[in-house]
PDB file of C-alpha atoms in Angstrom:
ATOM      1  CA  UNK A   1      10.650   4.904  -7.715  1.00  0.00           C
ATOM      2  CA  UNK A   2      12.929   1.798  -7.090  1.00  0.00           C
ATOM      3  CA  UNK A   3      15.295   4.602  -4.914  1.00  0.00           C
ATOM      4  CA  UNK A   4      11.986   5.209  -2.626  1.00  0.00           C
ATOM      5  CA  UNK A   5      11.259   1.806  -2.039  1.00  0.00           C
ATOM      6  CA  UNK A   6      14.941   0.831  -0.913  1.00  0.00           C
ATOM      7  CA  UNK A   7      14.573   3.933   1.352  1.00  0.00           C
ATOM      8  CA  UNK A   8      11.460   2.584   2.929  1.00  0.00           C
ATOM      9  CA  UNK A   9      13.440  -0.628   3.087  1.00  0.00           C
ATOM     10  CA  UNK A  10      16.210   0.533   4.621  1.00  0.00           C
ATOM     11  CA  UNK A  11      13.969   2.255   7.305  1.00  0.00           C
ATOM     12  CA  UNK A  12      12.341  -1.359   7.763  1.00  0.00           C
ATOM     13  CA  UNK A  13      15.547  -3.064   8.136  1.00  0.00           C
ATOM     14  CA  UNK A  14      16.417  -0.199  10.829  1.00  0.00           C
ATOM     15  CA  UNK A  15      13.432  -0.427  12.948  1.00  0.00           C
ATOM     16  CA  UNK A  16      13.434  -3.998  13.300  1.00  0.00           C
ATOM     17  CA  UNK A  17      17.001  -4.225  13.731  1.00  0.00           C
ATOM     18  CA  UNK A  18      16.708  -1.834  16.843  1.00  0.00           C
ATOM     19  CA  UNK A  19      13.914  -4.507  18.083  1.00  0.00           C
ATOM     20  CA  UNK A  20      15.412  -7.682  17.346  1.00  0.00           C
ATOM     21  CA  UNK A  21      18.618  -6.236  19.073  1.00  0.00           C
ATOM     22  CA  UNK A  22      16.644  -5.595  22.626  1.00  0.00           C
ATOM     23  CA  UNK A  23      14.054  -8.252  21.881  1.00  0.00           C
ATOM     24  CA  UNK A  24      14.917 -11.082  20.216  1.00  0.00           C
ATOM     25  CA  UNK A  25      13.398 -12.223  17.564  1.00  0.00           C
ATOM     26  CA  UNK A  26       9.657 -12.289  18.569  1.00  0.00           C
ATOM     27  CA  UNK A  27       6.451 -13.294  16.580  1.00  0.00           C
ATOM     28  CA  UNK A  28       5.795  -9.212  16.369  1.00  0.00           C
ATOM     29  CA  UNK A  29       9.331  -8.685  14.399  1.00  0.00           C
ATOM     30  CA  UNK A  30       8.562 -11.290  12.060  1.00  0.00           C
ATOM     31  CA  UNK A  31       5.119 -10.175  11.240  1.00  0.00           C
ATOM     32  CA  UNK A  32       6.191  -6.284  11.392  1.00  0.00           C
ATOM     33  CA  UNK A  33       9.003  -7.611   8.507  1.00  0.00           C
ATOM     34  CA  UNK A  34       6.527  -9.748   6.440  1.00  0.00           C
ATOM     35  CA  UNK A  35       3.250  -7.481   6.581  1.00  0.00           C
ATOM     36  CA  UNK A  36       5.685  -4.191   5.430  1.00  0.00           C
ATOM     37  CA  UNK A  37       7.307  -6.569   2.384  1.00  0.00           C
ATOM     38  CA  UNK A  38       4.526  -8.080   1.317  1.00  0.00           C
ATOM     39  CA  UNK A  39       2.856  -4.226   1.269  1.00  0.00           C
ATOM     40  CA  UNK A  40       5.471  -2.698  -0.189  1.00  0.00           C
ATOM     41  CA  UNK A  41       5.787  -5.059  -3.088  1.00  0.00           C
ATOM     42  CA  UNK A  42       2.838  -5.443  -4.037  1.00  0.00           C
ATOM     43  CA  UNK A  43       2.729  -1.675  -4.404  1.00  0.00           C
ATOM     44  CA  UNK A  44       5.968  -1.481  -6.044  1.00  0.00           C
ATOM     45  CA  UNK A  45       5.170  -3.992  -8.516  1.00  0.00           C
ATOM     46  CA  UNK A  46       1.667  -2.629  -9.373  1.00  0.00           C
ATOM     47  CA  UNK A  47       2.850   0.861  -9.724  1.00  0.00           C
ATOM     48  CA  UNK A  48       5.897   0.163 -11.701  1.00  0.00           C
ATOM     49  CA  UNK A  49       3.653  -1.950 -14.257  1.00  0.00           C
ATOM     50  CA  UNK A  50       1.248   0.726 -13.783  1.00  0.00           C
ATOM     51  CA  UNK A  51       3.524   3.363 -15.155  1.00  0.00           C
ATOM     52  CA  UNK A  52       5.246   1.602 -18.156  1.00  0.00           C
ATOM     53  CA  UNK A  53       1.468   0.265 -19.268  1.00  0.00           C
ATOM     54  CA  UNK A  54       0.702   1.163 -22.878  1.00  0.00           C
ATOM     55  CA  UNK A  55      -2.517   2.981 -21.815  1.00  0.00           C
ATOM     56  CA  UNK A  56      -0.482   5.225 -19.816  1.00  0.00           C
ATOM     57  CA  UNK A  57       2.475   5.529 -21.621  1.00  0.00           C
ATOM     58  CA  UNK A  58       0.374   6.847 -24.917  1.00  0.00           C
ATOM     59  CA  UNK A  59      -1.874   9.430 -22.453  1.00  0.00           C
ATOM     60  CA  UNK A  60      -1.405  12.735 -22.440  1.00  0.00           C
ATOM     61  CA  UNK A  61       1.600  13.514 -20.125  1.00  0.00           C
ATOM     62  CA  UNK A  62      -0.440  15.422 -17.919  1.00  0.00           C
ATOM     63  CA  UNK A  63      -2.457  12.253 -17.141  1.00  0.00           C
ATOM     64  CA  UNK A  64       1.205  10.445 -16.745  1.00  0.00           C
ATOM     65  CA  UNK A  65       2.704  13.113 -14.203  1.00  0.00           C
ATOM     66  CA  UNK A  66      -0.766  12.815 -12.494  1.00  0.00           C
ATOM     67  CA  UNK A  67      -0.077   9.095 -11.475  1.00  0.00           C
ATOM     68  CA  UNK A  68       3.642   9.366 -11.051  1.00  0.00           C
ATOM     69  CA  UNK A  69       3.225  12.506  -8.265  1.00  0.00           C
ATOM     70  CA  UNK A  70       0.479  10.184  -6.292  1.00  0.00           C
ATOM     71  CA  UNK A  71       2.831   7.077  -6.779  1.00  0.00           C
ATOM     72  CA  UNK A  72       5.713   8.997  -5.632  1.00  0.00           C
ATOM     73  CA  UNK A  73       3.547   9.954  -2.586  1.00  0.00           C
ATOM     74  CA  UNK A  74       2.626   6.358  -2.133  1.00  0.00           C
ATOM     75  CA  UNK A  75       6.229   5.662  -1.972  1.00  0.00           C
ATOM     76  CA  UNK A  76       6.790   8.069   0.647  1.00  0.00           C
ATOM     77  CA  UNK A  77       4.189   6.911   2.698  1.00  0.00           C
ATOM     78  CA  UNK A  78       5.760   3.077   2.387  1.00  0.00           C
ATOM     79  CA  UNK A  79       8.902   4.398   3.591  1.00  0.00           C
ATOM     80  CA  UNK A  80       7.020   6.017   6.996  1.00  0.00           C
ATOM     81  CA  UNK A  81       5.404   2.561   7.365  1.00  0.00           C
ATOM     82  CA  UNK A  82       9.136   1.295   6.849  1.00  0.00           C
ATOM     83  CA  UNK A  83      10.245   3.156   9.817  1.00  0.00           C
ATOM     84  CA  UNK A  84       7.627   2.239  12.524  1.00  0.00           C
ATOM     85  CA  UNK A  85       7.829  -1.628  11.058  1.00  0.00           C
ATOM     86  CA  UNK A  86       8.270  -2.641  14.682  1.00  0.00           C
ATOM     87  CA  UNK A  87       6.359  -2.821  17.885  1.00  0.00           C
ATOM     88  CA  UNK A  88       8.621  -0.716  20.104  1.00  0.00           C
ATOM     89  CA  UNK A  89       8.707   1.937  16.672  1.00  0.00           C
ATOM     90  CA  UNK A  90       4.869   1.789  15.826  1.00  0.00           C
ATOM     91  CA  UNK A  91       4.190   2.173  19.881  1.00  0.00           C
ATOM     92  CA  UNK A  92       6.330   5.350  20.014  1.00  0.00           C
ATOM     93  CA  UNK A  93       4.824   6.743  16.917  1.00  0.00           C
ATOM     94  CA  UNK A  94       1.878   8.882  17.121  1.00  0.00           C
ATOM     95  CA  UNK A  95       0.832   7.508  13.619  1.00  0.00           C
ATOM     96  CA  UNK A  96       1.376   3.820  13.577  1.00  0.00           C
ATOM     97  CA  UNK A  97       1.880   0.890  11.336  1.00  0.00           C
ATOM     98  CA  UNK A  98      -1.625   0.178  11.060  1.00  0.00           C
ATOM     99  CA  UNK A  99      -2.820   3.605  10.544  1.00  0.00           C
ATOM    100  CA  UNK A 100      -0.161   4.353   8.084  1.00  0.00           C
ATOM    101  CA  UNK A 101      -1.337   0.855   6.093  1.00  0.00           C
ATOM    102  CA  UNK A 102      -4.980   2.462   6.148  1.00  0.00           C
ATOM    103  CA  UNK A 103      -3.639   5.959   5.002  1.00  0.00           C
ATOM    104  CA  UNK A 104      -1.845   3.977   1.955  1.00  0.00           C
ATOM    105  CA  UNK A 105      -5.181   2.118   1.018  1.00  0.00           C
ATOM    106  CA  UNK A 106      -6.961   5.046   1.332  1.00  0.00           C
ATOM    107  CA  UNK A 107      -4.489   7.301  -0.825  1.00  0.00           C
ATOM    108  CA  UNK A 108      -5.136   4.186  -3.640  1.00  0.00           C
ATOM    109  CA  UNK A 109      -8.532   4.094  -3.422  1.00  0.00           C
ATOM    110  CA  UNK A 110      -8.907   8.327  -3.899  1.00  0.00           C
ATOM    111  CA  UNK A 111      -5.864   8.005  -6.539  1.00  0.00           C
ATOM    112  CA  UNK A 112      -8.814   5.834  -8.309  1.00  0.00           C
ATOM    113  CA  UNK A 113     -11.653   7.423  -7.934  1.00  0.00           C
ATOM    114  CA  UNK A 114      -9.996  10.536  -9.192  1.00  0.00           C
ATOM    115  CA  UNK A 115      -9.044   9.115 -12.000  1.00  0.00           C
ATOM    116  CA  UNK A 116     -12.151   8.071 -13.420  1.00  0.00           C
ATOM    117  CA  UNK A 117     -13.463  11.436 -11.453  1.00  0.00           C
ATOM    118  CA  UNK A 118     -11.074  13.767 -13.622  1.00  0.00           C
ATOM    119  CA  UNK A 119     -12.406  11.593 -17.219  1.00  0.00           C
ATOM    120  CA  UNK A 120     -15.676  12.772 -16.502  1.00  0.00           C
ATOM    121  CA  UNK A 121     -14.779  16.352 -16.327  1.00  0.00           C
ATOM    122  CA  UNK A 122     -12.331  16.379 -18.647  1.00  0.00           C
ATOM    123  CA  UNK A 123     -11.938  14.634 -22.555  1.00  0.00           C
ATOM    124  CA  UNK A 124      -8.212  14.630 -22.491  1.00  0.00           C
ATOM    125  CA  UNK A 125      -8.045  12.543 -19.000  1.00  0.00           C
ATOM    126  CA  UNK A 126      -9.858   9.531 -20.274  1.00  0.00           C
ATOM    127  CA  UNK A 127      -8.231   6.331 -20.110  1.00  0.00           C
ATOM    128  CA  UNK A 128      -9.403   3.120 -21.539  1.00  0.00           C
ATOM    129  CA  UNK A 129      -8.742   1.450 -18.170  1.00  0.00           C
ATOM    130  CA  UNK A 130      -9.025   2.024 -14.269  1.00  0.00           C
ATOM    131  CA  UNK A 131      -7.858  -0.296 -12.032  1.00  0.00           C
ATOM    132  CA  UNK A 132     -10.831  -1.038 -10.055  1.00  0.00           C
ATOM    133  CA  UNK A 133      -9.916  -4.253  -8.860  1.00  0.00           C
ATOM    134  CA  UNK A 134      -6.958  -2.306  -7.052  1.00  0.00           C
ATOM    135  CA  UNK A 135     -10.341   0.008  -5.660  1.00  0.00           C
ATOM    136  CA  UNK A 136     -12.164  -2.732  -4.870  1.00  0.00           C
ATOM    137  CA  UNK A 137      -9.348  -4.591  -3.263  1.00  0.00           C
ATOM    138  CA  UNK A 138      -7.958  -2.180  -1.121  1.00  0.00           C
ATOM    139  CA  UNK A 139     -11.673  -0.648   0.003  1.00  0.00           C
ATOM    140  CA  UNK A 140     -12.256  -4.144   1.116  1.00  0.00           C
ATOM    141  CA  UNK A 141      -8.724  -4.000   3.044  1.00  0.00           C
ATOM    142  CA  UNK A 142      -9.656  -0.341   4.576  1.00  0.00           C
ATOM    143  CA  UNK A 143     -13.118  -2.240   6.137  1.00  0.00           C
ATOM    144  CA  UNK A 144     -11.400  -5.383   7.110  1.00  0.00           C
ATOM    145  CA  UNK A 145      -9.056  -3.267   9.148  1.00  0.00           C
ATOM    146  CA  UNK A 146     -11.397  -0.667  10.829  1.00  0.00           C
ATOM    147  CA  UNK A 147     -13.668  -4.380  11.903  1.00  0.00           C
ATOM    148  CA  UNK A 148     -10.354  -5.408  13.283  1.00  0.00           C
ATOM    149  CA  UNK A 149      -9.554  -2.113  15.162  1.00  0.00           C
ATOM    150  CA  UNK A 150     -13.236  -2.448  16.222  1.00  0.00           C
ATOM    151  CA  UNK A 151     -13.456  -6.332  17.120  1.00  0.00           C
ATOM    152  CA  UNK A 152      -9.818  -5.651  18.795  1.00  0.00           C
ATOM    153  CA  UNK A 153     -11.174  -2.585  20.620  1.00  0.00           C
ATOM    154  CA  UNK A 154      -8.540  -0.774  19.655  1.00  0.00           C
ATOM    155  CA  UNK A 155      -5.331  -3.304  20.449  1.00  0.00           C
ATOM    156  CA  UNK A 156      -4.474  -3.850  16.883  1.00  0.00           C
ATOM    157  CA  UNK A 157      -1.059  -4.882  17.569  1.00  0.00           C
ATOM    158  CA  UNK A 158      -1.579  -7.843  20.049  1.00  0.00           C
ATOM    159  CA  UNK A 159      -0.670 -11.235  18.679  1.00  0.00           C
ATOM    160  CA  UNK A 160      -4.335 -12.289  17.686  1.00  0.00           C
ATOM    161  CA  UNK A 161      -4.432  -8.363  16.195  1.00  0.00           C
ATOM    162  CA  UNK A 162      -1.215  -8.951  13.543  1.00  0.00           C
ATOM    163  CA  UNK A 163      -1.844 -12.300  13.120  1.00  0.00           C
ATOM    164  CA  UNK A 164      -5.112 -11.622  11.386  1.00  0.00           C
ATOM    165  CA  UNK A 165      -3.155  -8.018   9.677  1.00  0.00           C
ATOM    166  CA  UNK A 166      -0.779 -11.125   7.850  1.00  0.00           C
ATOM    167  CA  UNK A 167      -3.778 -13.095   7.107  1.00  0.00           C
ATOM    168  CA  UNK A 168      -5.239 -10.061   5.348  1.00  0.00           C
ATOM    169  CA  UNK A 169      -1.994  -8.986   3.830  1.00  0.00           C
ATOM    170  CA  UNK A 170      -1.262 -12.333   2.184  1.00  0.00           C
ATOM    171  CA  UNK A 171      -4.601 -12.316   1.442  1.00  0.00           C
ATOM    172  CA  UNK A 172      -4.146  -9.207  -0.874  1.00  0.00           C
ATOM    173  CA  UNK A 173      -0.960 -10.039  -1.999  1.00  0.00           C
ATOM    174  CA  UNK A 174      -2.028 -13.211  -3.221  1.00  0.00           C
ATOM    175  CA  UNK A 175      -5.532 -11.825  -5.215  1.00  0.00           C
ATOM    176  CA  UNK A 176      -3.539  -8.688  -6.460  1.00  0.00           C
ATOM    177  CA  UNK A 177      -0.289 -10.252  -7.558  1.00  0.00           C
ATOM    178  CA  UNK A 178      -1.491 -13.753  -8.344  1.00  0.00           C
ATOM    179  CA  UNK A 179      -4.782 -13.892  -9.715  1.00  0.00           C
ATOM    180  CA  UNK A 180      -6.048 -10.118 -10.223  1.00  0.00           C
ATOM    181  CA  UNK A 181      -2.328 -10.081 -12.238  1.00  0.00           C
ATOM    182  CA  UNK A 182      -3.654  -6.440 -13.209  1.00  0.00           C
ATOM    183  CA  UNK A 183      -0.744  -6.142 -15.913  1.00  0.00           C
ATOM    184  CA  UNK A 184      -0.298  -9.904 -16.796  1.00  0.00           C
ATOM    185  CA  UNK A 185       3.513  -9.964 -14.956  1.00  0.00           C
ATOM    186  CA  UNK A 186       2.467 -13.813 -13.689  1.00  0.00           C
TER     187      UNK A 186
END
C-alpha cells in the first residue's frame, strides 16, 4: 500500500511540476498540491489503520482480502487523481480531478455499504464494526461536490470553484483525522 501511494505521489509531483514550470506558481498549483495530499492521506492513514485493526485482523481472511483488493483499488484511483493534480493535466483529461475525487468517495461509500451488505447475507462476514462515519463523511463530500458542480454550473476548477474544493477537503481531513480519529491514531 505505502508503494501505491508514493506512485500516486510521484504522479502529483509530475503534473504539477510540468505546470509550475510553464506557469509559475499559481493559486491553482497550490490548491491542486494541497487538495491531492490532504486526500491522499487521509486515505492512506485510514486504510492502513483500517487493515492492521484487531477486528479485521481476527476476521476471516476472506473478509481481510475483501478490504485489501478495494483499498488497493482506492490506491490506484489516488494515483490517477495524482496525475491530473494540475489545471493544464485535469483540463486535458477526459476524467478530471474532481470527478476522480467523486469516483474515490463513491468507491468508499459502496466499499461500506457492502460490507455491512455482505454481513447480512452471510454469518462469516460479520464484523463488530463498520465505519460509518467514513459513509457518512464522504456521502456528505459526494453532495457537497455535485451542489458545487451545480452552483458552479459546471466550472469546478475556477478560483471560487477550488477554493471552496480546499475548504471541503480540510474540512474532511480535519473531522476524519482529528476528531472522527476512527482508530484512535490522535
Amino acid at each position: 500500500m505505502a508503494m501505491l501511494i508514493s506512485i500516486a505521489f510521484r504522479e502529483m509531483v509530475g503534473s504539477v511540476r510540468i505546470s509550475v514550470r510553464a506557469h509559475g506558481l499559481t493559486f491553482s498549483n497550490l490548491t491542486f498540491c494541497a487538495l491531492f495530499f490532504l486526500t491522499s492521506l487521509r486515505f492512506f492513514v485510514g486504510n492502513l489503520f483500517h487493515l492492521m485493526s484487531p477486528d479485521l485482523v481476527t476476521a476471516p481472511g476472506r473478509v481481510w482480502l475483501y478490504d485489501f483488493f478495494v483499498i488497493v483499488i482506492q490506491s490506484t484511483l489516488l494515483i490517477f487523481l495524482g496525475g491530473v493534480s494540475s489545471l493544464d493535466e485535469t483540463r486535458a483529461s477526459p476524467i478530471g480531478f474532481f470527478w476522480l475525487l467523486i469516483w474515490l468517495y463513491l468507491l468508499d461509500v459502496l466499499w461500506i455499504g457492502s460490507q455491512w451488505l455482505l454481513a447480512r447475507f452471510s454469518s462469516s462476514c460479520r464484523r463488530s464494526h463498520y465505519p460509518w462515519r467514513w459513509f457518512i463523511l464522504n456521502l456528505t463530500l459526494i453532495g457537497l461536490m455535485l451542489s458545487l458542480f451545480r452552483a458552479s454550473r459546471g466550472d469546478v476548477y475556477s478560483q471560487i470553484s477550488l477554493a471552496i474544493l480546499l475548504v471541503l477537503t480540510a474540512s474532511a481531513f480535519i473531522v476524519d483525522i482529528v476528531m472522527t480519529d476512527e482508530y484512535h491514531v490522535v
